[in-house]
């Protein structure tokens, strides 16, 4: 068999010469000089705006890169990788910078960060509906750009400031995912810079192993510069709903969730998103139905009847873009050139591949109202999103389609805690609080093999545990592709494949 690496070398489009070999390093004597030789805008610790440029979204993880390259072309990205090779520096790409672990800054000190903020084109082919999207875009700008060109849309998450690249390369769940799949499921092709500085376009038939690996563990394999994505006609109407329950007992909560779980498995259509939103004194079922108000009323009726309780409903119909803004607490979709949103937080995730038992639900809801959780000196919340069910498109894809392993999920939980002010310091008790919150489900349901969602990355996990939870049985093939395209682990963060 001819190796993937051979094909990459044969068909790569980059023609850049290597900046030096070890015996030629007199041409330049530092990483910065090498980057300067390719006219790449670069920030280092002595640069005037270095400190402001490296501020992470999550202020809890303030990593310090060796340098930040800000390329304007794919050739400059390739050159930056060659310079990192010459000086044996790890490389991380920063798209939107929303990684919970700040992996876009390297996930540790000392990496070369390649900032993708100049790669922001969004173009839609009116005949095919296929969009070409630069890897420096944020979700709000992608959504607006697609809609402006023929009222098109794609599946993606709810926060407009999240970068499309990291989001799509590691999953990309949103409120249309049961209908359309995750963001990575609509990727048709990618232009990517590999560890040897080569530039390739990969598809399901061109470098298929690379295409498979990138869609699920992309940050470990290269720097994607652009995507082509299959878009859909944007829904004309979304019925956003919230059913708020007051004064519920543990038994009430178990019955409500169990009824929703049964509905989700057997009745909920693919154009319905369902979510539990809860904290100590809040218990709400929320989501959106993509269709008419009349169709929603008919579709939701069996779920309402099954509760035998009377929640307070809030129901609003909106168009596509207005719905996306509403999901983000009415935040604008258009994103500023200089992104200044920050939080100080920690999160964990739990992927349930099968129904949660009454025992595990009771354990979880009991923990939620325990004095320890109720009096925690920080804010926290939990969401549980319906991924699966009989009609979910997410579950129709196999593990052979992409390295993304969260295919048999029924529910995905996110447990999230942040400081009251959104500023440091973060109290260490927050780590234990969420770990025990997750365990309140897992230990009460030991027969289930739970997993985790890569985009809710948890940097407290050791790499072996992270690999097991995020990728499971996909790991052997992921490791094989890593050896083929990045044997020296140039693209790295603490939980990267090959780390």
Short mmCIF file of C-alpha atoms in Angstrom, two decimals:
data_model
loop_
_atom_site.label_atom_id
_atom_site.label_comp_id
_atom_site.label_asym_id
_atom_site.label_seq_id
_atom_site.Cartn_x
_atom_site.Cartn_y
_atom_site.Cartn_z
CA UNK A 1 0.00 0.00 0.00
CA UNK A 2 1.28 3.47 -0.87
CA UNK A 3 1.33 5.59 2.26
CA UNK A 4 -0.69 8.71 2.89
CA UNK A 5 2.58 10.55 3.41
CA UNK A 6 3.70 9.62 -0.11
CA UNK A 7 0.52 11.02 -1.63
CA UNK A 8 0.85 14.22 0.39
CA UNK A 9 4.40 14.68 -0.82
CA UNK A 10 3.39 13.95 -4.41
CA UNK A 11 0.38 16.21 -4.69
CA UNK A 12 1.03 18.98 -2.18
CA UNK A 13 0.69 22.45 -3.64
CA UNK A 14 3.23 24.31 -1.53
CA UNK A 15 6.50 25.12 -3.29
CA UNK A 16 8.19 26.89 -0.37
CA UNK A 17 11.76 25.98 0.32
CA UNK A 18 12.63 24.92 3.83
CA UNK A 19 13.95 27.96 5.73
CA UNK A 20 17.11 26.21 6.88
CA UNK A 21 18.58 22.89 7.68
CA UNK A 22 20.58 22.47 10.89
CA UNK A 23 23.79 23.20 8.99
CA UNK A 24 22.37 26.36 7.41
CA UNK A 25 20.99 28.07 10.45
CA UNK A 26 23.34 31.04 9.93
CA UNK A 27 20.67 32.41 7.54
CA UNK A 28 18.67 33.31 10.63
CA UNK A 29 19.29 32.57 14.27
CA UNK A 30 15.83 32.60 15.83
CA UNK A 31 12.22 31.70 15.23
CA UNK A 32 11.37 35.40 14.93
CA UNK A 33 14.04 36.00 12.29
CA UNK A 34 12.76 33.03 10.34
CA UNK A 35 9.18 34.31 10.42
CA UNK A 36 10.39 37.80 9.48
CA UNK A 37 12.18 36.35 6.46
CA UNK A 38 8.74 35.40 5.07
CA UNK A 39 7.28 38.84 5.94
CA UNK A 40 4.86 37.28 8.43
CA UNK A 41 3.46 39.71 10.99
CA UNK A 42 4.64 38.29 14.31
CA UNK A 43 4.19 39.18 17.95
CA UNK A 44 6.63 38.16 20.67
CA UNK A 45 6.80 38.97 24.37
CA UNK A 46 8.56 42.28 23.69
CA UNK A 47 5.94 43.43 21.17
CA UNK A 48 3.74 46.32 22.30
CA UNK A 49 0.45 44.46 21.82
CA UNK A 50 1.61 40.93 22.67
CA UNK A 51 -0.08 40.91 26.09
CA UNK A 52 -3.47 41.97 24.77
CA UNK A 53 -3.26 39.60 21.79
CA UNK A 54 -2.74 36.49 23.91
CA UNK A 55 -5.61 37.05 26.37
CA UNK A 56 -7.67 33.83 26.24
CA UNK A 57 -11.45 33.60 26.26
CA UNK A 58 -11.12 31.56 29.46
CA UNK A 59 -9.05 33.73 31.78
CA UNK A 60 -8.35 30.71 33.96
CA UNK A 61 -5.79 29.41 31.43
CA UNK A 62 -3.46 32.30 30.43
CA UNK A 63 -0.79 30.61 28.31
CA UNK A 64 2.20 32.48 26.91
CA UNK A 65 3.18 31.54 23.35
CA UNK A 66 6.76 31.78 22.17
CA UNK A 67 5.40 33.83 19.29
CA UNK A 68 2.14 34.59 17.54
CA UNK A 69 2.23 34.59 13.74
CA UNK A 70 -0.57 36.45 11.95
CA UNK A 71 -0.37 35.24 8.33
CA UNK A 72 -2.22 36.75 5.39
CA UNK A 73 -1.95 33.80 3.01
CA UNK A 74 -1.82 30.03 3.03
CA UNK A 75 1.80 30.19 1.88
CA UNK A 76 2.65 32.24 4.96
CA UNK A 77 0.99 29.63 7.17
CA UNK A 78 3.12 26.97 5.51
CA UNK A 79 6.21 29.11 6.04
CA UNK A 80 5.38 29.54 9.72
CA UNK A 81 5.18 25.76 10.11
CA UNK A 82 8.55 25.39 8.38
CA UNK A 83 10.05 27.91 10.79
CA UNK A 84 8.62 25.97 13.73
CA UNK A 85 10.23 22.84 12.31
CA UNK A 86 13.58 24.59 12.02
CA UNK A 87 13.51 25.62 15.68
CA UNK A 88 11.59 22.61 17.06
CA UNK A 89 8.66 24.63 18.37
CA UNK A 90 5.16 23.19 18.78
CA UNK A 91 2.39 24.78 16.70
CA UNK A 92 -1.22 25.64 17.50
CA UNK A 93 -3.77 27.38 15.28
CA UNK A 94 -6.13 29.92 16.81
CA UNK A 95 -9.43 30.38 14.98
CA UNK A 96 -11.89 31.95 17.40
CA UNK A 97 -9.90 31.29 20.58
CA UNK A 98 -12.89 29.82 22.45
CA UNK A 99 -11.20 26.56 23.45
CA UNK A 100 -12.09 25.90 27.08
CA UNK A 101 -8.44 24.92 27.63
CA UNK A 102 -7.04 27.72 25.43
CA UNK A 103 -5.61 25.09 23.10
CA UNK A 104 -5.57 27.75 20.41
CA UNK A 105 -2.77 29.33 22.45
CA UNK A 106 -1.04 25.94 22.70
CA UNK A 107 -2.66 24.66 25.88
CA UNK A 108 0.69 25.35 27.57
CA UNK A 109 3.46 27.94 27.39
CA UNK A 110 5.97 28.06 24.55
CA UNK A 111 4.11 27.25 21.33
CA UNK A 112 4.03 29.11 18.04
CA UNK A 113 0.44 30.29 17.65
CA UNK A 114 -0.82 30.82 14.11
CA UNK A 115 -3.66 33.32 14.37
CA UNK A 116 -6.20 32.83 11.57
CA UNK A 117 -8.04 36.14 11.91
CA UNK A 118 -7.24 37.21 8.33
CA UNK A 119 -9.05 34.20 6.81
CA UNK A 120 -12.65 35.40 6.93
CA UNK A 121 -14.23 34.93 3.52
CA UNK A 122 -17.72 33.39 3.21
CA UNK A 123 -18.86 32.59 -0.32
CA UNK A 124 -21.84 30.47 -1.42
CA UNK A 125 -22.21 28.77 -4.79
CA UNK A 126 -25.79 29.61 -5.74
CA UNK A 127 -26.18 26.46 -7.84
CA UNK A 128 -24.90 23.85 -5.40
CA UNK A 129 -25.43 25.60 -2.08
CA UNK A 130 -21.83 24.73 -1.18
CA UNK A 131 -20.12 27.44 0.86
CA UNK A 132 -16.40 28.16 1.02
CA UNK A 133 -15.63 29.49 4.49
CA UNK A 134 -12.33 30.81 5.81
CA UNK A 135 -11.06 29.24 9.01
CA UNK A 136 -10.81 32.58 10.81
CA UNK A 137 -14.57 33.15 10.87
CA UNK A 138 -16.75 33.07 13.95
CA UNK A 139 -20.13 31.37 13.94
CA UNK A 140 -22.16 34.57 13.98
CA UNK A 141 -20.41 35.88 10.89
CA UNK A 142 -20.75 32.52 9.13
CA UNK A 143 -24.48 32.43 9.84
CA UNK A 144 -24.98 36.00 8.64
CA UNK A 145 -22.82 35.47 5.56
CA UNK A 146 -24.63 32.30 4.52
CA UNK A 147 -28.06 33.84 5.01
CA UNK A 148 -27.11 36.93 2.99
CA UNK A 149 -26.31 34.67 0.01
CA UNK A 150 -29.55 32.90 -0.78
CA UNK A 151 -30.85 32.44 2.79
CA UNK A 152 -28.65 29.43 3.42
CA UNK A 153 -27.73 27.85 6.74
CA UNK A 154 -25.66 25.06 8.28
CA UNK A 155 -25.59 23.23 11.62
CA UNK A 156 -23.48 24.90 14.29
CA UNK A 157 -23.46 25.92 17.92
CA UNK A 158 -25.28 28.70 19.72
CA UNK A 159 -22.50 31.12 20.69
CA UNK A 160 -21.83 33.64 17.86
CA UNK A 161 -18.27 34.27 19.05
CA UNK A 162 -17.04 30.68 18.72
CA UNK A 163 -14.64 30.10 15.84
CA UNK A 164 -15.84 27.87 13.01
CA UNK A 165 -12.55 25.97 12.73
CA UNK A 166 -12.17 24.48 16.19
CA UNK A 167 -15.92 24.03 16.43
CA UNK A 168 -16.28 22.09 13.17
CA UNK A 169 -13.05 20.10 13.55
CA UNK A 170 -14.11 18.63 16.90
CA UNK A 171 -17.88 18.20 16.50
CA UNK A 172 -20.11 21.23 16.16
CA UNK A 173 -23.45 20.47 17.81
CA UNK A 174 -26.29 22.97 17.64
CA UNK A 175 -30.05 23.25 17.60
CA UNK A 176 -30.31 22.02 14.01
CA UNK A 177 -27.99 19.04 14.48
CA UNK A 178 -30.68 16.42 14.97
CA UNK A 179 -32.04 17.62 11.61
CA UNK A 180 -28.80 18.24 9.68
CA UNK A 181 -25.98 16.61 11.66
CA UNK A 182 -23.05 18.34 13.35
CA UNK A 183 -20.93 21.00 11.68
CA UNK A 184 -18.30 18.44 10.71
CA UNK A 185 -20.94 16.31 8.97
CA UNK A 186 -21.46 18.96 6.28
CA UNK A 187 -17.76 19.42 5.47
CA UNK A 188 -17.11 18.55 1.81
CA UNK A 189 -13.43 19.48 1.64
CA UNK A 190 -10.67 21.31 3.49
CA UNK A 191 -7.48 23.06 2.51
CA UNK A 192 -4.92 22.19 5.15
CA UNK A 193 -1.28 22.93 5.90
CA UNK A 194 0.53 19.84 7.16
CA UNK A 195 3.53 19.44 9.45
CA UNK A 196 6.04 19.34 6.61
CA UNK A 197 4.76 22.67 5.28
CA UNK A 198 2.85 21.07 2.40
CA UNK A 199 -0.58 22.40 1.42
CA UNK A 200 -3.23 19.89 0.40
CA UNK A 201 -6.94 19.76 -0.26
CA UNK A 202 -8.56 16.76 1.36
CA UNK A 203 -11.96 15.18 0.68
CA UNK A 204 -13.68 11.86 1.24
CA UNK A 205 -11.77 10.52 -1.79
CA UNK A 206 -8.58 12.62 -1.72
CA UNK A 207 -6.42 11.69 1.30
CA UNK A 208 -9.47 9.99 2.90
CA UNK A 209 -7.58 9.02 6.08
CA UNK A 210 -6.62 12.63 6.65
CA UNK A 211 -10.17 13.77 5.88
CA UNK A 212 -11.47 11.23 8.41
CA UNK A 213 -9.01 12.26 11.13
CA UNK A 214 -9.49 16.01 10.75
CA UNK A 215 -13.22 15.71 11.29
CA UNK A 216 -13.15 15.00 15.00
CA UNK A 217 -9.55 15.59 16.08
CA UNK A 218 -8.51 18.30 13.62
CA UNK A 219 -6.17 20.32 15.83
CA UNK A 220 -3.79 17.35 16.02
CA UNK A 221 -3.19 17.07 12.27
CA UNK A 222 -2.69 20.41 10.62
CA UNK A 223 -3.94 23.94 10.11
CA UNK A 224 -7.14 24.07 8.10
CA UNK A 225 -7.27 27.33 6.14
CA UNK A 226 -10.72 26.94 4.56
CA UNK A 227 -13.71 24.62 4.41
CA UNK A 228 -16.27 23.84 1.77
CA UNK A 229 -19.56 23.11 3.49
CA UNK A 230 -22.88 21.81 2.24
CA UNK A 231 -25.49 24.32 3.32
CA UNK A 232 -29.27 23.98 3.61
CA UNK A 233 -32.16 26.38 3.03
CA UNK A 234 -32.58 28.26 6.29
CA UNK A 235 -35.78 27.42 8.18
CA UNK A 236 -38.40 30.13 7.78
CA UNK A 237 -39.65 29.78 11.34
CA UNK A 238 -38.39 28.55 14.67
CA UNK A 239 -40.70 28.07 17.65
CA UNK A 240 -38.53 28.64 20.70
CA UNK A 241 -40.01 27.22 23.89
CA UNK A 242 -39.29 27.07 27.61
CA UNK A 243 -41.31 25.14 30.18
CA UNK A 244 -40.31 26.27 33.67
CA UNK A 245 -41.18 24.04 36.61
CA UNK A 246 -41.48 25.46 40.12
CA UNK A 247 -41.34 23.76 43.51
CA UNK A 248 -40.42 20.37 42.07
CA UNK A 249 -39.34 17.45 44.22
CA UNK A 250 -36.62 14.98 43.28
CA UNK A 251 -39.30 12.51 42.24
CA UNK A 252 -40.95 15.19 40.09
CA UNK A 253 -37.69 15.90 38.30
CA UNK A 254 -37.04 12.23 37.69
CA UNK A 255 -40.53 11.79 36.22
CA UNK A 256 -40.22 14.89 34.04
CA UNK A 257 -36.85 13.86 32.64
CA UNK A 258 -37.86 10.23 32.18
CA UNK A 259 -40.98 11.29 30.26
CA UNK A 260 -38.88 13.63 28.09
CA UNK A 261 -36.40 10.82 27.55
CA UNK A 262 -39.13 8.46 26.36
CA UNK A 263 -40.52 11.16 24.09
CA UNK A 264 -37.02 11.88 22.76
CA UNK A 265 -36.37 8.25 21.91
CA UNK A 266 -39.63 7.47 20.19
CA UNK A 267 -41.56 10.61 19.22
CA UNK A 268 -39.44 13.76 18.90
CA UNK A 269 -38.92 14.57 15.20
CA UNK A 270 -35.52 15.56 13.85
CA UNK A 271 -36.61 19.20 13.53
CA UNK A 272 -36.99 19.50 17.30
CA UNK A 273 -34.17 20.37 19.70
CA UNK A 274 -34.70 19.55 23.37
CA UNK A 275 -32.62 20.67 26.33
CA UNK A 276 -32.74 20.47 30.11
CA UNK A 277 -31.46 23.64 31.78
CA UNK A 278 -30.99 23.32 35.51
CA UNK A 279 -29.23 24.54 38.61
CA UNK A 280 -30.16 24.42 42.29
CA UNK A 281 -33.41 26.41 42.04
CA UNK A 282 -34.09 26.24 38.28
CA UNK A 283 -35.55 23.34 36.32
CA UNK A 284 -36.54 24.10 32.74
CA UNK A 285 -37.16 22.15 29.55
CA UNK A 286 -36.30 24.32 26.59
CA UNK A 287 -35.52 24.06 22.89
CA UNK A 288 -36.75 24.95 19.44
CA UNK A 289 -39.04 23.42 16.83
CA UNK A 290 -38.20 24.26 13.22
CA UNK A 291 -41.63 24.62 11.67
CA UNK A 292 -44.97 26.33 12.09
CA UNK A 293 -46.61 27.14 15.40
CA UNK A 294 -49.52 24.85 14.53
CA UNK A 295 -47.19 21.92 13.81
CA UNK A 296 -45.33 22.61 17.05
CA UNK A 297 -48.53 22.51 19.11
CA UNK A 298 -49.39 19.11 17.66
CA UNK A 299 -45.86 17.75 18.05
CA UNK A 300 -45.27 18.88 21.63
CA UNK A 301 -48.67 17.78 22.94
CA UNK A 302 -47.67 14.18 23.83
CA UNK A 303 -44.74 15.45 25.90
CA UNK A 304 -46.89 17.97 27.78
CA UNK A 305 -49.52 15.32 28.50
CA UNK A 306 -46.89 12.94 29.86
CA UNK A 307 -45.69 15.32 32.59
CA UNK A 308 -48.90 15.48 34.65
CA UNK A 309 -47.61 18.82 35.95
CA UNK A 310 -48.28 22.35 34.79
CA UNK A 311 -45.08 24.27 33.97
CA UNK A 312 -45.00 27.93 33.03
CA UNK A 313 -44.61 28.13 29.24
CA UNK A 314 -42.79 30.80 27.23
CA UNK A 315 -43.22 30.30 23.49
CA UNK A 316 -42.02 32.63 20.73
CA UNK A 317 -41.82 32.26 16.95
CA UNK A 318 -38.92 33.88 15.11
CA UNK A 319 -37.12 33.76 11.79
CA UNK A 320 -33.76 32.07 11.34
CA UNK A 321 -31.34 34.88 12.20
CA UNK A 322 -33.56 36.20 14.99
CA UNK A 323 -33.66 32.68 16.45
CA UNK A 324 -29.86 32.43 16.41
CA UNK A 325 -29.58 35.75 18.22
CA UNK A 326 -32.20 34.69 20.77
CA UNK A 327 -30.29 31.47 21.53
CA UNK A 328 -27.34 33.69 22.48
CA UNK A 329 -29.41 35.84 24.85
CA UNK A 330 -30.11 38.35 22.08
CA UNK A 331 -26.42 38.93 21.36
CA UNK A 332 -25.66 40.32 17.89
CA UNK A 333 -24.48 37.81 15.33
CA UNK A 334 -21.92 40.20 13.80
CA UNK A 335 -18.61 39.85 15.61
CA UNK A 336 -16.12 42.63 16.34
CA UNK A 337 -12.72 42.69 14.70
CA UNK A 338 -11.17 42.70 18.19
CA UNK A 339 -12.92 40.11 20.32
CA UNK A 340 -13.11 41.14 23.97
CA UNK A 341 -15.51 38.64 25.57
CA UNK A 342 -13.94 36.74 28.45
CA UNK A 343 -14.95 34.48 31.30
CA UNK A 344 -13.18 32.61 34.09
CA UNK A 345 -14.58 29.10 34.17
CA UNK A 346 -14.24 25.35 34.17
CA UNK A 347 -16.47 22.77 32.48
CA UNK A 348 -16.92 19.03 32.24
CA UNK A 349 -19.08 16.96 29.93
CA UNK A 350 -20.85 13.64 30.02
CA UNK A 351 -22.14 11.77 26.99
CA UNK A 352 -24.86 9.22 27.75
CA UNK A 353 -25.25 6.64 24.96
CA UNK A 354 -28.38 5.17 26.50
CA UNK A 355 -31.26 6.31 28.72
CA UNK A 356 -30.44 7.48 32.20
CA UNK A 357 -31.99 5.31 34.87
CA UNK A 358 -34.30 6.62 37.60
CA UNK A 359 -31.54 5.78 40.08
CA UNK A 360 -28.89 7.86 38.31
CA UNK A 361 -31.31 10.74 37.75
CA UNK A 362 -32.30 10.77 41.41
CA UNK A 363 -28.63 10.75 42.42
CA UNK A 364 -27.88 13.64 40.07
CA UNK A 365 -30.84 15.80 41.07
CA UNK A 366 -30.15 15.14 44.75
CA UNK A 367 -26.59 16.37 44.31
CA UNK A 368 -27.88 19.50 42.58
CA UNK A 369 -29.81 20.62 45.65
CA UNK A 370 -27.26 19.46 48.22
CA UNK A 371 -25.84 22.12 50.55
CA UNK A 372 -22.48 21.76 48.85
CA UNK A 373 -23.89 22.68 45.45
CA UNK A 374 -26.51 25.14 46.69
CA UNK A 375 -24.01 27.19 48.71
CA UNK A 376 -21.02 26.99 46.35
CA UNK A 377 -19.19 30.36 46.25
CA UNK A 378 -19.41 30.49 42.46
CA UNK A 379 -22.05 30.34 39.78
CA UNK A 380 -22.76 27.05 38.03
CA UNK A 381 -25.30 25.47 35.71
CA UNK A 382 -25.99 22.29 33.76
CA UNK A 383 -27.44 21.69 30.32
CA UNK A 384 -28.40 18.31 28.89
CA UNK A 385 -28.92 18.36 25.13
CA UNK A 386 -30.77 15.70 23.20
CA UNK A 387 -28.39 14.35 20.55
CA UNK A 388 -30.04 11.07 19.68
CA UNK A 389 -33.43 9.49 19.33
CA UNK A 390 -34.99 7.54 16.50
CA UNK A 391 -34.97 10.47 14.07
CA UNK A 392 -31.59 12.08 14.82
CA UNK A 393 -29.29 12.62 11.86
CA UNK A 394 -26.27 12.62 14.20
CA UNK A 395 -26.73 8.91 14.85
CA UNK A 396 -27.01 7.99 11.16
CA UNK A 397 -23.27 8.50 10.62
CA UNK A 398 -20.90 5.68 11.47
CA UNK A 399 -17.47 5.73 13.09
CA UNK A 400 -16.01 5.05 9.65
CA UNK A 401 -17.39 8.36 8.36
CA UNK A 402 -15.30 10.60 10.64
CA UNK A 403 -13.09 10.30 13.71
CA UNK A 404 -15.74 12.11 15.77
CA UNK A 405 -16.83 9.40 18.19
CA UNK A 406 -19.96 10.87 19.78
CA UNK A 407 -22.30 9.01 17.43
CA UNK A 408 -24.37 6.86 19.74
CA UNK A 409 -25.11 9.68 22.17
CA UNK A 410 -28.62 10.08 23.49
CA UNK A 411 -27.80 12.98 25.81
CA UNK A 412 -24.76 15.22 26.17
CA UNK A 413 -24.41 17.08 29.46
CA UNK A 414 -22.31 20.16 30.05
CA UNK A 415 -21.52 21.06 33.66
CA UNK A 416 -20.15 24.60 33.86
CA UNK A 417 -18.97 26.80 36.72
CA UNK A 418 -17.56 30.33 36.64
CA UNK A 419 -16.61 33.09 39.02
CA UNK A 420 -19.31 35.56 39.98
CA UNK A 421 -17.42 38.45 38.39
CA UNK A 422 -16.19 36.42 35.35
CA UNK A 423 -12.68 37.48 36.43
CA UNK A 424 -9.91 35.50 38.16
CA UNK A 425 -9.18 33.99 40.58
CA UNK A 426 -10.98 30.68 40.05
CA UNK A 427 -11.49 28.67 43.24
CA UNK A 428 -10.04 25.15 43.19
CA UNK A 429 -13.20 23.77 44.76
CA UNK A 430 -14.89 24.28 41.38
CA UNK A 431 -12.91 21.37 39.93
CA UNK A 432 -14.09 18.97 42.62
CA UNK A 433 -17.66 20.27 42.49
CA UNK A 434 -18.05 19.40 38.81
CA UNK A 435 -16.14 16.14 39.09
CA UNK A 436 -18.51 14.99 41.82
CA UNK A 437 -21.49 16.25 39.85
CA UNK A 438 -20.47 14.03 36.93
CA UNK A 439 -19.83 11.12 39.27
CA UNK A 440 -23.31 11.48 40.77
CA UNK A 441 -24.59 10.09 37.46
CA UNK A 442 -21.79 7.69 36.56
CA UNK A 443 -21.49 5.90 39.88
CA UNK A 444 -25.25 5.38 40.03
CA UNK A 445 -25.27 3.82 36.57
CA UNK A 446 -22.07 1.73 36.42
CA UNK A 447 -23.35 -0.51 33.63
CA UNK A 448 -23.13 2.36 31.12
CA UNK A 449 -19.92 3.36 29.33
CA UNK A 450 -20.15 7.14 29.37
CA UNK A 451 -18.01 9.33 27.12
CA UNK A 452 -17.28 13.06 26.77
CA UNK A 453 -17.65 15.77 24.11
CA UNK A 454 -14.37 17.16 22.65
CA UNK A 455 -15.63 20.73 22.28
CA UNK A 456 -16.29 20.91 26.02
CA UNK A 457 -12.65 20.07 26.54
CA UNK A 458 -11.58 19.33 30.11
CA UNK A 459 -7.86 20.07 30.63
CA UNK A 460 -7.81 18.35 34.02
CA UNK A 461 -8.03 14.95 32.31
CA UNK A 462 -4.81 13.04 31.76
CA UNK A 463 -4.24 12.54 28.05
CA UNK A 464 -4.97 8.79 28.15
CA UNK A 465 -8.30 9.41 29.87
CA UNK A 466 -9.11 12.27 27.50
CA UNK A 467 -8.38 10.05 24.50
CA UNK A 468 -10.59 7.29 25.88
CA UNK A 469 -13.50 9.62 26.65
CA UNK A 470 -13.30 11.73 23.48
CA UNK A 471 -12.28 9.13 20.89
CA UNK A 472 -12.73 5.64 22.31
CA UNK A 473 -12.25 2.95 19.67
CA UNK A 474 -11.14 5.55 17.11
CA UNK A 475 -7.73 5.93 18.76
CA UNK A 476 -5.73 3.28 16.86
CA UNK A 477 -6.62 4.76 13.48
CA UNK A 478 -6.10 8.29 14.76
CA UNK A 479 -2.63 7.37 15.99
CA UNK A 480 -1.81 5.73 12.66
CA UNK A 481 -2.76 8.85 10.69
CA UNK A 482 -0.79 11.01 13.13
CA UNK A 483 2.34 8.95 12.49
CA UNK A 484 1.84 9.35 8.76
CA UNK A 485 1.34 13.12 8.58
CA UNK A 486 2.91 14.49 11.77
CA UNK A 487 5.42 11.99 13.18
CA UNK A 488 7.16 14.64 15.32
CA UNK A 489 3.91 15.96 16.80
CA UNK A 490 4.46 19.45 15.48
CA UNK A 491 0.75 20.19 15.99
CA UNK A 492 0.38 19.76 19.71
CA UNK A 493 -1.53 20.53 22.87
CA UNK A 494 -1.55 18.49 26.09
CA UNK A 495 -4.39 16.20 24.94
CA UNK A 496 -3.52 16.08 21.25
CA UNK A 497 -3.27 12.78 19.40
CA UNK A 498 0.37 11.77 19.74
CA UNK A 499 0.94 14.03 22.75
#
